[in-house]
CSV table of C-alpha atoms and ligand atoms in Angstrom, one decimal:
chain,number,residue,atom,x,y,z
A,23,MET,CA,-4.6,-12.4,37.3
A,24,ASN,CA,-5.0,-15.4,39.6
A,25,GLY,CA,-7.6,-13.8,41.9
A,26,ARG,CA,-5.2,-13.0,44.6
A,27,SER,CA,-4.7,-9.3,45.7
A,28,CYS,CA,-1.4,-7.9,44.7
A,29,LEU,CA,0.7,-4.9,45.8
A,30,ALA,CA,3.6,-3.8,43.7
A,31,ILE,CA,6.3,-1.8,45.6
A,32,VAL,CA,8.6,0.0,43.2
A,33,LEU,CA,12.0,1.1,44.6
A,34,ALA,CA,13.2,4.3,43.0
A,35,ALA,CA,15.2,6.0,45.7
A,36,GLY,CA,18.5,5.3,43.8
A,37,GLU,CA,20.8,8.3,43.4
A,38,GLY,CA,21.5,7.7,39.7
A,39,THR,CA,24.6,9.8,39.8
A,40,ARG,CA,26.3,7.6,37.1
A,41,MET,CA,23.8,8.9,34.6
A,42,ARG,CA,25.6,12.3,34.8
A,43,SER,CA,22.3,14.0,34.3
A,44,ARG,CA,20.0,16.6,36.0
A,45,THR,CA,17.1,14.2,35.1
A,46,PRO,CA,16.4,11.6,37.8
A,47,LYS,CA,17.4,8.2,36.6
A,48,VAL,CA,13.9,6.7,36.4
A,49,LEU,CA,12.7,9.6,34.3
A,50,HIS,CA,15.0,8.7,31.5
A,51,THR,CA,13.2,7.1,28.6
A,52,ILE,CA,13.4,4.0,26.4
A,53,GLY,CA,10.8,3.6,23.6
A,54,ASN,CA,9.8,7.2,24.4
A,55,ARG,CA,8.4,6.1,27.8
A,56,THR,CA,10.0,6.8,31.2
A,57,LEU,CA,11.7,3.8,32.9
A,58,LEU,CA,9.2,4.4,35.7
A,59,GLU,CA,6.2,4.1,33.3
A,60,HIS,CA,7.5,0.9,31.9
A,61,VAL,CA,7.8,-0.6,35.4
A,62,LEU,CA,4.4,0.7,36.6
A,63,SER,CA,2.6,-0.4,33.5
A,64,THR,CA,4.0,-3.9,33.7
A,65,ALA,CA,3.2,-4.0,37.5
A,66,MET,CA,-0.4,-3.0,36.7
A,67,ALA,CA,-0.7,-5.5,33.8
A,68,ALA,CA,0.5,-8.3,36.1
A,69,GLY,CA,-2.3,-7.6,38.5
A,70,GLY,CA,-0.7,-5.1,40.8
A,71,ALA,CA,-3.9,-3.2,41.8
A,72,GLY,CA,-2.1,-1.5,44.7
A,73,ILE,CA,1.0,0.5,43.7
A,74,ALA,CA,3.5,2.0,46.1
A,75,VAL,CA,6.5,3.9,44.9
A,76,VAL,CA,9.5,4.6,47.3
A,77,LEU,CA,11.4,7.8,46.5
A,78,GLY,CA,14.4,9.6,47.8
A,79,PRO,CA,14.2,13.2,49.0
A,80,ASP,CA,13.7,15.9,46.3
A,81,HIS,CA,11.9,13.6,44.0
A,82,ASP,CA,8.8,15.6,43.2
A,83,ALA,CA,9.2,15.2,39.5
A,84,VAL,CA,9.3,11.4,39.9
A,85,ALA,CA,6.2,11.5,42.2
A,86,LYS,CA,4.4,13.5,39.5
A,87,GLU,CA,5.3,11.0,36.8
A,88,ALA,CA,4.2,8.1,39.1
A,89,ARG,CA,0.8,9.8,39.6
A,90,ARG,CA,0.4,10.5,35.9
A,91,VAL,CA,0.9,6.8,35.1
A,92,ALA,CA,-0.9,5.3,38.1
A,93,PRO,CA,-3.3,7.8,39.7
A,94,GLN,CA,-3.9,5.3,42.5
A,95,VAL,CA,-0.2,5.2,43.5
A,96,ALA,CA,0.8,5.7,47.2
A,97,ILE,CA,4.1,7.6,47.5
A,98,PHE,CA,6.6,6.8,50.3
A,99,LYS,CA,9.9,8.6,51.1
A,100,GLN,CA,13.1,6.9,52.1
A,101,THR,CA,15.1,9.7,53.5
A,102,GLU,CA,18.2,7.7,54.3
A,103,ARG,CA,19.5,5.1,51.8
A,104,LEU,CA,20.0,2.2,54.2
A,105,GLY,CA,19.4,-0.7,51.8
A,106,THR,CA,16.8,-2.4,49.7
A,107,ALA,CA,15.0,-4.0,52.7
A,108,HIS,CA,14.9,-0.6,54.4
A,109,ALA,CA,13.4,0.9,51.3
A,110,VAL,CA,10.7,-1.7,51.1
A,111,LEU,CA,9.9,-1.1,54.8
A,112,SER,CA,9.4,2.6,54.0
A,113,ALA,CA,6.1,1.4,52.4
A,114,ARG,CA,5.2,-0.3,55.7
A,115,GLU,CA,1.7,1.2,55.7
A,116,ALA,CA,0.9,-0.3,52.3
A,117,LEU,CA,2.2,-3.7,53.5
A,118,ALA,CA,0.1,-3.5,56.7
A,119,ALA,CA,-3.0,-4.0,54.5
A,120,LYS,CA,-1.7,-7.6,54.0
A,121,PRO,CA,-2.2,-8.1,50.2
A,122,ALA,CA,-1.9,-11.7,49.2
A,123,ASP,CA,1.1,-11.0,47.0
A,124,VAL,CA,3.8,-8.3,47.2
A,125,LEU,CA,6.0,-7.7,44.2
A,126,VAL,CA,9.2,-5.7,44.9
A,127,MET,CA,10.3,-4.1,41.7
A,128,PHE,CA,13.2,-1.7,40.8
A,129,GLY,CA,12.5,1.6,39.0
A,130,ASP,CA,15.7,1.2,37.0
A,131,THR,CA,14.8,-2.3,35.7
A,132,PRO,CA,12.3,-1.5,33.0
A,133,LEU,CA,12.4,-4.6,30.8
A,134,ILE,CA,10.7,-7.0,33.2
A,135,GLN,CA,7.8,-8.6,31.5
A,136,VAL,CA,4.3,-9.4,32.6
A,137,ASP,CA,4.7,-13.1,32.1
A,138,THR,CA,7.8,-13.1,34.4
A,139,LEU,CA,5.9,-11.4,37.2
A,140,ALA,CA,3.0,-13.9,36.7
A,141,ARG,CA,5.5,-16.7,37.2
A,142,LEU,CA,6.7,-15.1,40.4
A,143,ARG,CA,3.2,-14.7,41.6
A,144,GLY,CA,2.5,-18.3,40.6
A,145,ALA,CA,5.2,-19.5,43.0
A,146,LEU,CA,3.5,-17.6,45.9
A,147,ALA,CA,0.2,-19.2,44.9
A,148,ASP,CA,2.0,-22.6,45.1
A,149,GLY,CA,3.0,-21.9,48.7
A,150,ALA,CA,6.4,-20.1,48.6
A,151,ALA,CA,6.8,-17.2,51.0
A,152,VAL,CA,9.6,-15.7,48.9
A,153,ALA,CA,10.2,-16.0,45.2
A,154,VAL,CA,13.2,-14.4,43.5
A,155,LEU,CA,14.2,-14.1,39.9
A,156,GLY,CA,17.4,-16.0,39.0
A,157,PHE,CA,19.5,-15.6,35.8
A,158,THR,CA,22.9,-16.6,34.6
A,159,PRO,CA,24.8,-13.6,33.4
A,160,ALA,CA,27.9,-13.8,31.2
A,161,ASP,CA,29.7,-12.1,34.0
A,162,PRO,CA,28.3,-12.5,37.5
A,163,THR,CA,30.6,-10.0,39.2
A,164,GLY,CA,28.6,-7.6,41.4
A,165,TYR,CA,25.4,-9.7,41.5
A,166,GLY,CA,24.0,-11.5,44.5
A,167,ARG,CA,24.5,-15.3,44.2
A,168,LEU,CA,21.6,-17.8,44.6
A,169,ILE,CA,22.5,-20.6,47.1
A,170,THR,CA,20.3,-23.5,46.6
A,171,ASP,CA,19.8,-26.8,48.4
A,172,ALA,CA,17.4,-29.8,48.3
A,173,ALA,CA,14.6,-27.7,49.8
A,174,GLY,CA,14.9,-24.9,47.2
A,175,LEU,CA,16.5,-21.6,47.7
A,176,ALA,CA,18.5,-21.3,50.9
A,177,ALA,CA,20.1,-17.8,50.8
A,178,ILE,CA,21.3,-15.0,48.6
A,179,ARG,CA,24.8,-13.9,49.1
A,180,GLU,CA,25.8,-10.4,47.9
A,181,HIS,CA,29.0,-10.4,45.8
A,182,LYS,CA,30.9,-8.3,48.5
A,183,ASP,CA,30.0,-10.8,51.2
A,184,ALA,CA,30.4,-14.0,49.2
A,185,SER,CA,33.2,-16.5,49.7
A,186,GLU,CA,35.4,-17.7,46.9
A,187,ALA,CA,33.3,-20.8,46.5
A,188,GLU,CA,30.1,-18.8,46.5
A,189,ARG,CA,31.4,-16.4,43.9
A,190,ALA,CA,31.9,-19.4,41.6
A,191,ILE,CA,28.1,-19.8,41.4
A,192,GLY,CA,26.8,-18.5,38.1
A,193,PHE,CA,23.1,-18.4,39.1
A,194,CYS,CA,22.5,-14.8,40.2
A,195,ASN,CA,19.8,-12.7,41.8
A,196,GLY,CA,17.9,-10.5,39.3
A,197,GLY,CA,16.9,-8.3,42.2
A,198,LEU,CA,13.1,-8.3,41.8
A,199,MET,CA,11.3,-10.4,44.4
A,200,ALA,CA,7.8,-11.6,45.4
A,201,LEU,CA,6.9,-11.9,49.0
A,202,ALA,CA,3.8,-13.5,50.5
A,203,GLY,CA,1.9,-10.5,52.0
A,204,GLU,CA,0.9,-12.6,55.0
A,205,HIS,CA,4.6,-12.9,56.1
A,206,ALA,CA,6.2,-9.9,54.4
A,207,LEU,CA,6.3,-7.5,57.4
A,208,ALA,CA,7.5,-10.3,59.8
A,209,ILE,CA,10.3,-11.3,57.4
A,210,LEU,CA,11.4,-7.7,56.7
A,211,ALA,CA,11.5,-6.8,60.4
A,212,ARG,CA,14.0,-9.6,61.0
A,213,ILE,CA,16.5,-8.4,58.4
A,214,GLY,CA,19.7,-7.0,60.0
A,215,ASN,CA,22.6,-5.0,58.5
A,216,SER,CA,25.6,-7.0,59.5
A,217,ASN,CA,27.3,-7.2,56.1
A,218,ALA,CA,30.1,-5.5,54.1
A,219,ASN,CA,27.9,-2.5,53.3
A,220,ARG,CA,26.1,-2.1,56.6
A,221,GLU,CA,22.9,-2.1,54.6
A,222,TYR,CA,19.5,-3.8,55.2
A,223,TYR,CA,19.5,-6.2,52.3
A,224,LEU,CA,16.2,-7.3,50.8
A,225,THR,CA,18.0,-10.4,49.6
A,226,ASP,CA,18.3,-11.6,53.2
A,227,ALA,CA,14.5,-12.2,53.1
A,228,VAL,CA,15.4,-15.6,51.7
A,229,ALA,CA,17.5,-16.8,54.6
A,230,VAL,CA,15.1,-15.2,57.1
A,231,ALA,CA,12.1,-17.0,55.6
A,232,ARG,CA,13.9,-20.3,55.7
A,233,ASP,CA,14.7,-19.7,59.3
A,234,MET,CA,11.1,-19.1,60.0
A,235,GLY,CA,10.3,-22.5,58.4
A,236,LEU,CA,8.9,-20.9,55.2
A,237,ASN,CA,9.8,-21.8,51.6
A,238,ALA,CA,11.8,-19.8,49.2
A,239,VAL,CA,12.2,-20.5,45.5
A,240,ALA,CA,14.1,-19.1,42.5
A,241,ILE,CA,12.3,-18.6,39.2
A,242,GLU,CA,14.7,-18.5,36.2
A,243,THR,CA,14.5,-15.8,33.6
A,244,SER,CA,16.6,-14.1,30.9
A,245,GLU,CA,19.3,-11.5,31.6
A,246,ASP,CA,17.3,-9.0,29.5
A,247,ASP,CA,14.3,-9.2,31.8
A,248,VAL,CA,16.3,-8.0,34.8
A,249,ARG,CA,18.7,-5.7,33.1
A,250,GLY,CA,19.2,-2.7,35.4
A,251,ILE,CA,20.3,0.7,34.3
A,252,ASN,CA,23.0,2.8,36.0
A,253,THR,CA,24.7,4.5,33.0
A,254,LYS,CA,23.8,6.0,29.7
A,255,ALA,CA,25.5,3.1,27.9
A,256,GLN,CA,23.2,0.7,29.8
A,257,LEU,CA,20.2,2.9,28.9
A,258,ALA,CA,21.2,2.5,25.2
A,259,GLU,CA,21.5,-1.3,25.7
A,260,ALA,CA,18.0,-1.4,27.2
A,261,GLU,CA,16.7,0.7,24.4
A,262,SER,CA,18.1,-1.8,21.9
A,263,VAL,CA,16.4,-4.8,23.7
A,264,LEU,CA,13.1,-2.9,23.9
A,265,GLN,CA,13.3,-2.0,20.2
A,266,GLN,CA,13.9,-5.6,19.2
A,267,ARG,CA,10.8,-6.6,21.3
A,268,LEU,CA,8.7,-3.9,19.8
A,269,ARG,CA,9.7,-4.8,16.2
A,270,ALA,CA,9.1,-8.5,16.8
A,271,ALA,CA,5.6,-7.7,18.3
A,272,ALA,CA,4.8,-5.5,15.3
A,273,MET,CA,5.8,-8.2,12.8
A,274,GLU,CA,4.0,-10.8,14.8
A,275,ALA,CA,0.9,-8.7,14.4
A,276,GLY,CA,1.4,-8.6,10.6
A,277,VAL,CA,3.4,-5.4,9.9
A,278,THR,CA,5.9,-5.9,7.0
A,279,MET,CA,9.3,-4.4,7.8
A,280,VAL,CA,11.9,-4.5,5.1
A,281,ALA,CA,14.8,-3.9,7.5
A,282,PRO,CA,13.4,-4.0,11.0
A,283,GLU,CA,16.8,-3.3,12.6
A,284,THR,CA,16.6,0.2,11.1
A,285,VAL,CA,13.1,1.1,12.3
A,286,PHE,CA,12.6,2.8,15.7
A,287,LEU,CA,9.3,2.4,17.4
A,288,SER,CA,7.7,3.9,20.5
A,289,SER,CA,6.1,1.7,23.2
A,290,ASP,CA,2.7,3.1,22.2
A,291,THR,CA,3.0,2.8,18.3
A,292,LYS,CA,-0.1,1.2,17.0
A,293,PHE,CA,-0.4,-0.6,13.6
A,294,GLY,CA,-3.3,-2.0,11.7
A,295,LYS,CA,-3.1,-4.9,9.3
A,296,ASP,CA,-0.9,-5.1,6.2
A,297,VAL,CA,1.1,-2.0,7.0
A,298,THR,CA,4.5,-1.7,5.3
A,299,ILE,CA,7.4,0.1,6.9
A,300,GLU,CA,10.4,0.8,4.7
A,301,PRO,CA,13.9,1.1,6.2
A,302,ASN,CA,15.1,4.0,8.4
A,303,VAL,CA,11.7,5.2,9.7
A,304,VAL,CA,11.5,6.7,13.2
A,305,PHE,CA,8.2,6.7,15.2
A,306,GLY,CA,8.0,9.2,18.0
A,307,PRO,CA,5.2,8.8,20.6
A,308,GLY,CA,1.5,8.8,19.8
A,309,VAL,CA,1.4,7.3,16.3
A,310,THR,CA,-1.4,5.1,14.9
A,311,VAL,CA,-1.0,3.6,11.4
A,312,GLU,CA,-4.2,2.1,9.9
A,313,ASP,CA,-4.6,-0.9,7.6
A,314,GLY,CA,-2.7,-1.0,4.3
A,315,ALA,CA,-0.7,2.2,4.9
A,316,VAL,CA,2.9,2.4,3.6
A,317,ILE,CA,5.5,4.5,5.4
A,318,ARG,CA,8.4,4.9,3.0
A,319,ALA,CA,12.1,5.2,3.8
A,320,PHE,CA,13.6,7.9,6.0
A,321,SER,CA,10.3,9.3,7.3
A,322,HIS,CA,9.9,10.8,10.9
A,323,VAL,CA,6.5,10.4,12.3
A,324,GLU,CA,5.2,11.5,15.8
A,325,GLY,CA,1.8,12.3,17.3
A,326,ALA,CA,0.2,11.4,14.0
A,327,HIS,CA,-2.6,9.3,12.7
A,328,VAL,CA,-2.1,7.7,9.3
A,329,GLY,CA,-5.3,6.6,7.7
A,330,LYS,CA,-6.1,3.4,5.7
A,331,GLY,CA,-4.1,3.0,2.5
A,332,ALA,CA,-2.2,6.3,3.0
A,333,ARG,CA,1.3,6.7,1.6
A,334,VAL,CA,3.9,8.7,3.5
A,335,GLY,CA,7.4,9.5,2.4
A,336,PRO,CA,10.1,8.8,1.4
A,337,PHE,CA,11.6,11.6,3.5
A,338,ALA,CA,8.3,12.9,5.0
A,339,ARG,CA,7.9,14.4,8.4
A,340,LEU,CA,4.6,14.1,10.3
A,341,ARG,CA,4.5,16.2,13.5
A,342,PRO,CA,2.1,16.1,16.4
A,343,GLY,CA,-1.5,16.6,15.3
A,344,ALA,CA,-1.0,15.4,11.7
A,345,GLN,CA,-4.2,13.5,10.9
A,346,LEU,CA,-4.2,11.8,7.5
A,347,GLY,CA,-7.4,10.3,6.2
A,348,THR,CA,-7.9,7.3,3.9
A,349,ASP,CA,-5.6,7.1,0.8
A,350,VAL,CA,-3.8,10.4,1.5
A,351,HIS,CA,-0.4,10.8,-0.2
A,352,ILE,CA,2.3,12.7,1.6
A,353,GLY,CA,5.5,12.7,-0.4
A,354,ASN,CA,9.2,13.6,-0.1
A,355,PHE,CA,10.2,16.7,1.9
A,356,VAL,CA,6.7,17.4,3.0
A,357,GLU,CA,6.1,18.5,6.7
A,358,ILE,CA,2.6,18.2,8.2
A,359,LYS,CA,1.9,19.7,11.7
A,360,ALA,CA,-1.5,20.0,13.5
A,361,ALA,CA,-3.3,19.5,10.3
A,362,THR,CA,-6.1,17.3,9.1
A,363,ILE,CA,-5.6,16.0,5.6
A,364,GLU,CA,-8.9,14.6,4.5
A,365,ASP,CA,-9.5,11.4,2.4
A,366,GLY,CA,-7.6,11.2,-0.9
A,367,ALA,CA,-5.8,14.6,-0.6
A,368,LYS,CA,-2.3,14.8,-1.9
A,369,ALA,CA,0.8,16.8,-1.1
A,370,ASN,CA,3.5,14.9,-3.0
A,371,HIS,CA,6.6,17.2,-2.8
A,372,LEU,CA,8.3,19.9,-0.8
A,373,ALA,CA,5.5,21.5,1.3
A,374,TYR,CA,4.7,22.8,4.8
A,375,ILE,CA,1.2,22.3,6.0
A,376,GLY,CA,0.7,23.5,9.5
A,377,ASP,CA,-2.4,24.4,11.5
A,378,ALA,CA,-4.6,23.5,8.6
A,379,ARG,CA,-7.4,21.5,7.1
A,380,VAL,CA,-7.0,20.1,3.6
A,381,GLY,CA,-10.3,19.0,2.2
A,382,ALA,CA,-10.9,15.6,0.6
A,383,GLY,CA,-9.3,15.2,-2.8
A,384,ALA,CA,-7.4,18.5,-2.7
A,385,ASN,CA,-4.0,18.7,-4.4
A,386,ILE,CA,-1.2,20.7,-2.8
A,387,GLY,CA,1.5,21.6,-5.3
A,388,ALA,CA,5.2,21.4,-4.7
A,389,GLY,CA,6.6,24.3,-2.7
A,390,THR,CA,3.2,25.2,-1.0
A,391,ILE,CA,3.6,26.8,2.4
A,392,THR,CA,0.9,27.6,4.9
A,393,CYS,CA,2.3,30.8,6.5
A,394,ASN,CA,0.8,30.0,9.9
A,395,TYR,CA,3.0,32.1,12.2
A,396,ASP,CA,3.1,35.9,12.2
A,397,GLY,CA,5.8,36.2,14.9
A,398,TYR,CA,3.2,36.3,17.6
A,399,GLY,CA,0.5,33.6,17.1
A,400,LYS,CA,-0.5,30.7,15.0
A,401,HIS,CA,-3.3,31.0,12.5
A,402,LYS,CA,-5.4,28.5,10.5
A,403,THR,CA,-5.5,27.7,6.9
A,404,ASP,CA,-8.6,26.0,5.6
A,405,ILE,CA,-8.5,24.4,2.2
A,406,GLY,CA,-11.7,23.1,0.7
A,407,ALA,CA,-12.4,19.7,-0.9
A,408,GLY,CA,-11.1,19.3,-4.4
A,409,ALA,CA,-9.1,22.6,-4.3
A,410,PHE,CA,-6.0,22.8,-6.4
A,411,ILE,CA,-3.1,24.8,-4.9
A,412,GLY,CA,-0.6,25.6,-7.6
A,413,THR,CA,3.1,25.1,-7.0
A,414,ASN,CA,5.1,27.6,-4.9
A,415,SER,CA,2.1,29.2,-3.3
A,416,SER,CA,2.2,31.0,0.1
A,417,LEU,CA,-1.1,30.8,1.9
A,418,VAL,CA,-0.9,33.6,4.6
A,419,ALA,CA,-3.1,32.5,7.5
A,420,PRO,CA,-5.8,33.0,8.6
A,421,VAL,CA,-7.1,32.2,5.2
A,422,LYS,CA,-9.8,30.1,3.6
A,423,ILE,CA,-9.7,28.5,0.2
A,424,GLY,CA,-13.2,27.4,-1.0
A,425,ASP,CA,-14.1,24.0,-2.3
A,426,GLY,CA,-12.8,23.4,-5.8
A,427,ALA,CA,-11.0,26.7,-6.0
A,428,TYR,CA,-7.8,27.0,-8.0
A,429,ILE,CA,-4.7,28.9,-6.9
A,430,GLY,CA,-2.3,30.0,-9.7
A,431,SER,CA,1.3,28.9,-9.0
A,432,GLY,CA,3.6,31.3,-7.3
A,433,SER,CA,0.7,33.1,-5.6
A,434,VAL,CA,0.8,34.8,-2.2
A,435,ILE,CA,-2.7,34.4,-1.0
A,436,THR,CA,-3.7,36.8,1.8
A,437,LYS,CA,-7.5,37.0,1.3
A,438,ASP,CA,-10.2,34.2,1.3
A,439,VAL,CA,-10.9,32.6,-2.0
A,440,PRO,CA,-14.5,31.7,-2.9
A,441,ALA,CA,-15.4,28.1,-4.0
A,442,GLU,CA,-14.7,27.3,-7.6
A,443,ALA,CA,-12.8,30.6,-8.2
A,444,LEU,CA,-9.3,31.2,-9.6
A,445,ALA,CA,-7.0,33.3,-7.4
A,446,LEU,CA,-3.8,34.8,-8.7
A,447,GLY,CA,-1.6,36.7,-6.3
A,448,ARG,CA,1.7,37.3,-8.2
A,449,GLY,CA,3.4,39.8,-10.5
A,450,GLN,CA,2.0,40.2,-14.0
A,451,GLN,CA,4.2,38.6,-16.7
A,452,THR,CA,5.3,41.1,-19.4
A,453,ILE,CA,6.7,40.2,-22.8
A,454,LYS,CA,9.2,42.4,-24.7
A,455,GLU,CA,9.4,41.0,-28.2
A,456,GLY,CA,12.9,40.7,-29.6
A,457,TRP,CA,14.6,42.1,-26.5
A,458,ALA,CA,17.1,39.2,-26.1
A,459,LYS,CA,18.2,39.3,-29.7
A,460,ARG,CA,18.8,43.1,-29.5
A,461,LEU,CA,20.9,42.6,-26.4
A,462,ARG,CA,23.0,39.9,-28.0
A,463,GLU,CA,23.7,42.0,-31.1
A,464,ALA,CA,24.6,45.1,-29.1
A,465,ARG,CA,27.1,43.0,-27.0
A,466,ILE,CA,28.8,41.5,-30.1
A,467,LEU,CA,29.2,45.0,-31.6
A,468,SER,CA,30.9,46.4,-28.5
A,469,LYS,CA,33.3,43.4,-28.4
A,470,ASN,CA,34.4,44.1,-31.9
A,471,GLY,CA,35.6,47.6,-31.1
A,472,SER,CA,32.5,49.4,-32.4
A,473,PRO,CA,30.9,52.4,-30.6
A,474,ALA,CA,30.0,51.6,-26.9
A,475,ALA,CA,27.1,49.2,-26.7
A,476,LYS,CA,23.7,50.7,-25.9
A,477,LYS,CA,21.1,48.8,-23.9
A,478,PRO,CA,18.6,47.4,-26.3
B,420,UD1,C1,20.6,-5.8,43.9
B,420,UD1,C2,20.5,-7.0,44.8
B,420,UD1,C3,21.5,-8.1,44.1
B,420,UD1,C4,21.1,-8.3,42.7
B,420,UD1,C5,21.1,-7.0,41.9
B,420,UD1,C6,20.5,-7.2,40.5
B,420,UD1,C7,20.1,-6.3,47.1
B,420,UD1,C8,20.7,-6.1,48.4
B,420,UD1,N1,20.9,-6.7,46.1
B,420,UD1,O1,21.9,-5.2,44.0
B,420,UD1,O2,21.4,-9.3,44.8
B,420,UD1,O3,22.0,-9.2,42.1
B,420,UD1,O4,20.2,-6.1,42.6
B,420,UD1,O5,20.7,-6.1,39.8
B,420,UD1,O6,18.9,-6.1,46.9
B,420,UD1,N2,17.3,1.2,46.5
B,420,UD1,C9,16.5,2.1,47.3
B,420,UD1,N3,17.0,2.4,48.5
B,420,UD1,C10,18.1,1.8,49.0
B,420,UD1,C11,18.9,1.0,48.2
B,420,UD1,C12,18.4,0.7,46.9
B,420,UD1,O7,15.5,2.6,46.9
B,420,UD1,O8,18.4,2.2,50.2
B,420,UD1,C13,16.8,0.9,45.1
B,420,UD1,C14,17.7,1.4,44.0
B,420,UD1,O9,17.2,2.7,43.6
B,420,UD1,C15,17.4,0.4,42.9
B,420,UD1,C16,17.1,-0.9,43.7
B,420,UD1,O10,16.7,-0.5,45.0
B,420,UD1,O11,16.3,0.6,42.1
B,420,UD1,C17,18.3,-1.9,43.8
B,420,UD1,O12,19.4,-1.2,44.4
B,420,UD1,P1,20.9,-1.4,43.9
B,420,UD1,O13,21.8,-0.5,44.7
B,420,UD1,O14,20.9,-1.2,42.4
B,420,UD1,O15,21.2,-2.9,44.2
B,420,UD1,P2,22.3,-3.8,43.6
B,420,UD1,O16,23.6,-3.5,44.2
B,420,UD1,O17,22.2,-3.6,42.1
B,421,MG,MG1,21.4,-2.3,40.7
């Protein structure tokens, strides 16, 4: 970023009991990404080449997620929860390498943005030993208050320890902090625990730095940036902020959304140019939508690739492994799973296509089902280019339909069909001339008291 080395220490030893969940707090998701992944990705994007994560005991699942996101991560354990400064010191080894900048981040504060971290680092580059994020919440209760003077930031007072006058200050500590690596260990080592909670407060780094003749500053940011998550309700609020950001970014990049507030995106959703998203569309993880595609109302799309100019929905479901080529049409009540639908192919109504390939230009009639599961394993259906699958056909996999073949509607296809052939797999139609008329006449006779009606 600014050429200075940077270590990000992510504190995630929180208990998270208020989430009322078996899942550790930082493994909850917003935008289909764990809170931890949000924090780690932002740290890396802000130049944090070194990453340290501080965990509580029994946090193997959290360590695994940290390694998945940032393979270079160093994991440290804080066995006793003695405060935020104590937590940072658990990563003493990483600090000993004296990176130029140290970013202390919270695993439960996922909305922090790269630009905000860059501003914190900028303050260190300008000579501050400690830079904290300040914000003005609607209700400051519970937050540390920022006490400023002519020289900058003098101290942070935790709510519990603050006097009446200090509690009247609206400018609060967002929690995250940047420390000059050169002084970080010396500052942290001087922090004591003589406060209401008997905790080692990271926030005391400010007063300690000032005592050592060093500078501390507050950088102002928005409440959303430093929104911490302790409850499911706060998780939902953070989701809502993230969704607004994702929608705004998509529209900024040229996506047309008729009713953006009804569209749910994933952090990794990728759009080309001139894509249109109608109302009430949900994107799960792993979706790419290419130029000019239209996703119509009430569609659910995850793990899918939608090719150029393709049309999906309304009411379509694309499940993981759905690969739609250029100009493919997938219509209402069609479900596609682990299937490649090649250029120009169409499945416009009521179909299930799973574990399949549908060749270019093929037409899948309404009610077509690939019977991919036999109760034990999954099998493949291969449909050739230009094939025509008549309505209400069951294709019992494994099965291959050749290029240009024709399947008569209502067929149950259990054997491969050669290219250009017609396959019929259904009961023969029989005609009984005059049968209906004879029935009707016999019924009328019996109603009028004539001899018992005979079947025609
Ligand atoms: C902290 C700040 C407060 C600020 C607020 C913003 C301190 C002392 N106070 O308070 O000034 O206004 O954030 O939300 O920093 N953690 C550990 N080990 C510990 C204690 C905490 O890993 O021993 C982790 C938690 O998991 C969490 C983070 O540190 O991710 C912050 O701890 P938390 O208890 O939420 O601090 P706050 O009381 O919110
Ligand atoms: Mg907190």
